[in-house]
Amino acid sequence: MAYKSVKGTKDLLPQDTLAWLHVEQVIREVMELYRYAEIRTPMFEETAVFSRGIGEETDVVGKEMYTFIDKGGSSLTLRPEMTASVIRSFIQHSMGEQSSLNKLYYIGPMFRQERPQAGRFRQFHQFGFECIGQQGPECDAEIIAIAADIYARLGISYSLKLNSVGDPQCRPLYREALQKFLLGVYDALSPESQRRTETNPMRVLDSKDERDREATADAPVIIDYLSDEARRHFERTCGLLDDLGIPYVLDPRLVRGLDYYTMTAFEFISTDLGSQDALGGGGRYDGLVEQLGGKHTPAVGFAAGIERLLMVMEKNEYAFPASAPRVYLVGMDDASRAWAFRTAISLRRQGISTEIDYAGRSLKAQMREANKLACPYVAIVGESEMAASQAQVKEMRKGTQESVEFARLAEYFVQDTAQ
Ligand code: AMP
């Protein structure tokens, strides 16, 4: 019986990893420019990190987590997202005491037991960044600017939805008003939203169910309930985005799926994706550090799916960098094949990526292989070349050929003559 990868998971084959590495490199370059440092936390945590951090009533915690009891009887969960893990680590290592601002980023796999479909996997990958320690709207605007820069570098167009979900002062008032409204249209709501009317009424606004959309068309919006402070923060964030020339659309229904957001909430959407159109999103989460047992610490962050980003790039026929060896060494008999093997290792040690034949193939077959690999140089050595300590070097693009002494080969290949 042949085994297959588990439903909702994918192998990344060599032709895929090139694109992935490119995307990751662009993310790292941008993070370096904005002075964010990488954090890597374990793939699993105590379940409470997520259930307390993300919120019991969310889909992620309620339905999608890979939770298991280990042999020691502890309840552990494969991380469904990384903000809660980052904050757990931030608290554990007293990072807030060492610096008043911690700018952290991550790239890695996340796990959610969702129904697999296009753009939705059970092991998927996110990159994200968190700016922890400051309250100012500059942090919110910067987080959005970073995401916009990464998407721009990868040739991805998007629309940015922005909202404020208020702060602990104004949210209870809004929650009450919304709940009252929802009770008034209760019979028209989906069963899920009826339940949420009690437990988490704001999530009803983000339901994709048509019945809910219609029933809540005239629901009160949080923007009308913002406290002075939340309003000021929101207006200044919008003003900073205007200054930066980053277009956005105000979406009063945007509440996002996770409970920890306060004030700014935003989402990047792509029209090049199907029904799973969210590229990434984030917001401010000033209460999370406290909720996970730390001192009150304001923070804002963003997380995005890498698979979805690559889906858009592939659709756009993005020119991913190709990988080819710089040189292919062709040997024709025992002595020259041994030379090719020795020399390949020597060239690689000098930083020149080199390929050879391992299968004792003919000159013609080796040339065909070199062509297929699109390497700029091929060095051919037979009996007479061995005698003269010279290789016949072909520059594949130009079709030219010249003799190059063995001792000069490395120097010859590093010169940037072949494109
Ligand atoms: P969230 O943490 O739910 O806000 O998700 C952030 C981003 O991660 C989304 O906008 C998607 O791009 C991506 N994402 C979330 N869940 C999945 C999934 N099951 N499969 C693929 N990508 C996902």
Tab-separated table of N, CA and C and ligand atoms in Angstrom, residues 81 112 114 119-121 124 126 256 258 278-281 303-305 307-308, ligand 1:
chain	number	residue	atom	x	y	z
A	81	GLU	N	-1.783	29.535	14.957
A	81	GLU	CA	-1.305	30.869	14.565
A	81	GLU	C	-0.168	31.162	15.519
A	112	ARG	N	-4.414	23.929	11.292
A	112	ARG	CA	-5.836	24.096	11.634
A	112	ARG	C	-6.621	22.994	10.937
A	114	GLU	N	-9.313	22.580	9.303
A	114	GLU	CA	-10.410	23.172	8.542
A	114	GLU	C	-10.739	22.237	7.389
A	119	GLY	N	-6.886	27.055	-1.446
A	119	GLY	CA	-6.412	28.140	-0.581
A	119	GLY	C	-6.594	27.881	0.900
A	120	ARG	N	-7.063	26.661	1.242
A	120	ARG	CA	-7.239	26.357	2.660
A	120	ARG	C	-6.656	24.979	2.968
A	121	PHE	N	-5.672	24.958	3.828
A	121	PHE	CA	-4.974	23.717	4.122
A	121	PHE	C	-4.993	23.454	5.619
A	124	PHE	N	-0.517	24.907	6.909
A	124	PHE	CA	-0.243	26.002	5.987
A	124	PHE	C	0.858	26.838	6.614
A	126	GLN	N	2.515	30.686	7.524
A	126	GLN	CA	2.282	32.128	7.691
A	126	GLN	C	3.607	32.833	7.877
A	256	ARG	N	-12.716	40.616	12.259
A	256	ARG	CA	-11.656	39.597	12.325
A	256	ARG	C	-12.012	38.461	13.265
A	258	LEU	N	-10.327	36.563	15.441
A	258	LEU	CA	-9.725	36.263	16.727
A	258	LEU	C	-10.148	37.320	17.749
A	278	ALA	N	-8.748	36.199	1.587
A	278	ALA	CA	-7.931	36.946	2.547
A	278	ALA	C	-6.450	36.598	2.386
A	279	LEU	N	-5.682	37.605	2.034
A	279	LEU	CA	-4.233	37.408	1.926
A	279	LEU	C	-3.608	37.399	3.316
A	280	GLY	N	-4.100	38.298	4.143
A	280	GLY	CA	-3.538	38.397	5.487
A	280	GLY	C	-4.248	39.495	6.244
A	281	GLY	N	-4.014	39.541	7.519
A	281	GLY	CA	-4.678	40.580	8.296
A	281	GLY	C	-4.065	40.710	9.662
A	303	ALA	N	-0.486	38.949	10.234
A	303	ALA	CA	-0.116	37.586	9.820
A	303	ALA	C	-0.715	37.304	8.455
A	304	ALA	N	0.034	36.590	7.628
A	304	ALA	CA	-0.447	36.323	6.271
A	304	ALA	C	-0.087	34.926	5.838
A	305	GLY	N	-0.915	34.382	4.979
A	305	GLY	CA	-0.679	33.041	4.453
A	305	GLY	C	0.293	33.079	3.287
A	307	GLU	N	0.877	30.314	1.224
A	307	GLU	CA	0.298	29.580	0.088
A	307	GLU	C	-0.557	30.517	-0.779
A	308	ARG	N	-1.352	31.360	-0.122
A	308	ARG	CA	-2.265	32.240	-0.888
A	308	ARG	C	-1.478	33.262	-1.680
B	1	AMP	P1	-5.796	34.427	10.520
B	1	AMP	O1	-4.712	34.047	11.509
B	1	AMP	O2	-6.976	33.521	10.544
B	1	AMP	O3	-6.106	35.880	10.518
B	1	AMP	O4	-5.142	34.135	9.101
B	1	AMP	C1	-4.168	34.958	8.525
B	1	AMP	C2	-3.914	34.507	7.122
B	1	AMP	O5	-3.412	33.175	7.115
B	1	AMP	C3	-5.149	34.431	6.257
B	1	AMP	O6	-5.431	35.679	5.719
B	1	AMP	C4	-4.738	33.446	5.206
B	1	AMP	O7	-3.942	34.066	4.209
B	1	AMP	C5	-3.879	32.486	5.970
B	1	AMP	N1	-4.635	31.293	6.386
B	1	AMP	C6	-5.412	31.143	7.484
B	1	AMP	N2	-5.921	29.899	7.546
B	1	AMP	C7	-5.429	29.238	6.468
B	1	AMP	C8	-5.567	27.892	5.980
B	1	AMP	N3	-6.293	26.978	6.616
B	1	AMP	N4	-4.929	27.574	4.826
B	1	AMP	C9	-4.177	28.478	4.178
B	1	AMP	N5	-3.995	29.744	4.593
B	1	AMP	C10	-4.617	30.123	5.725
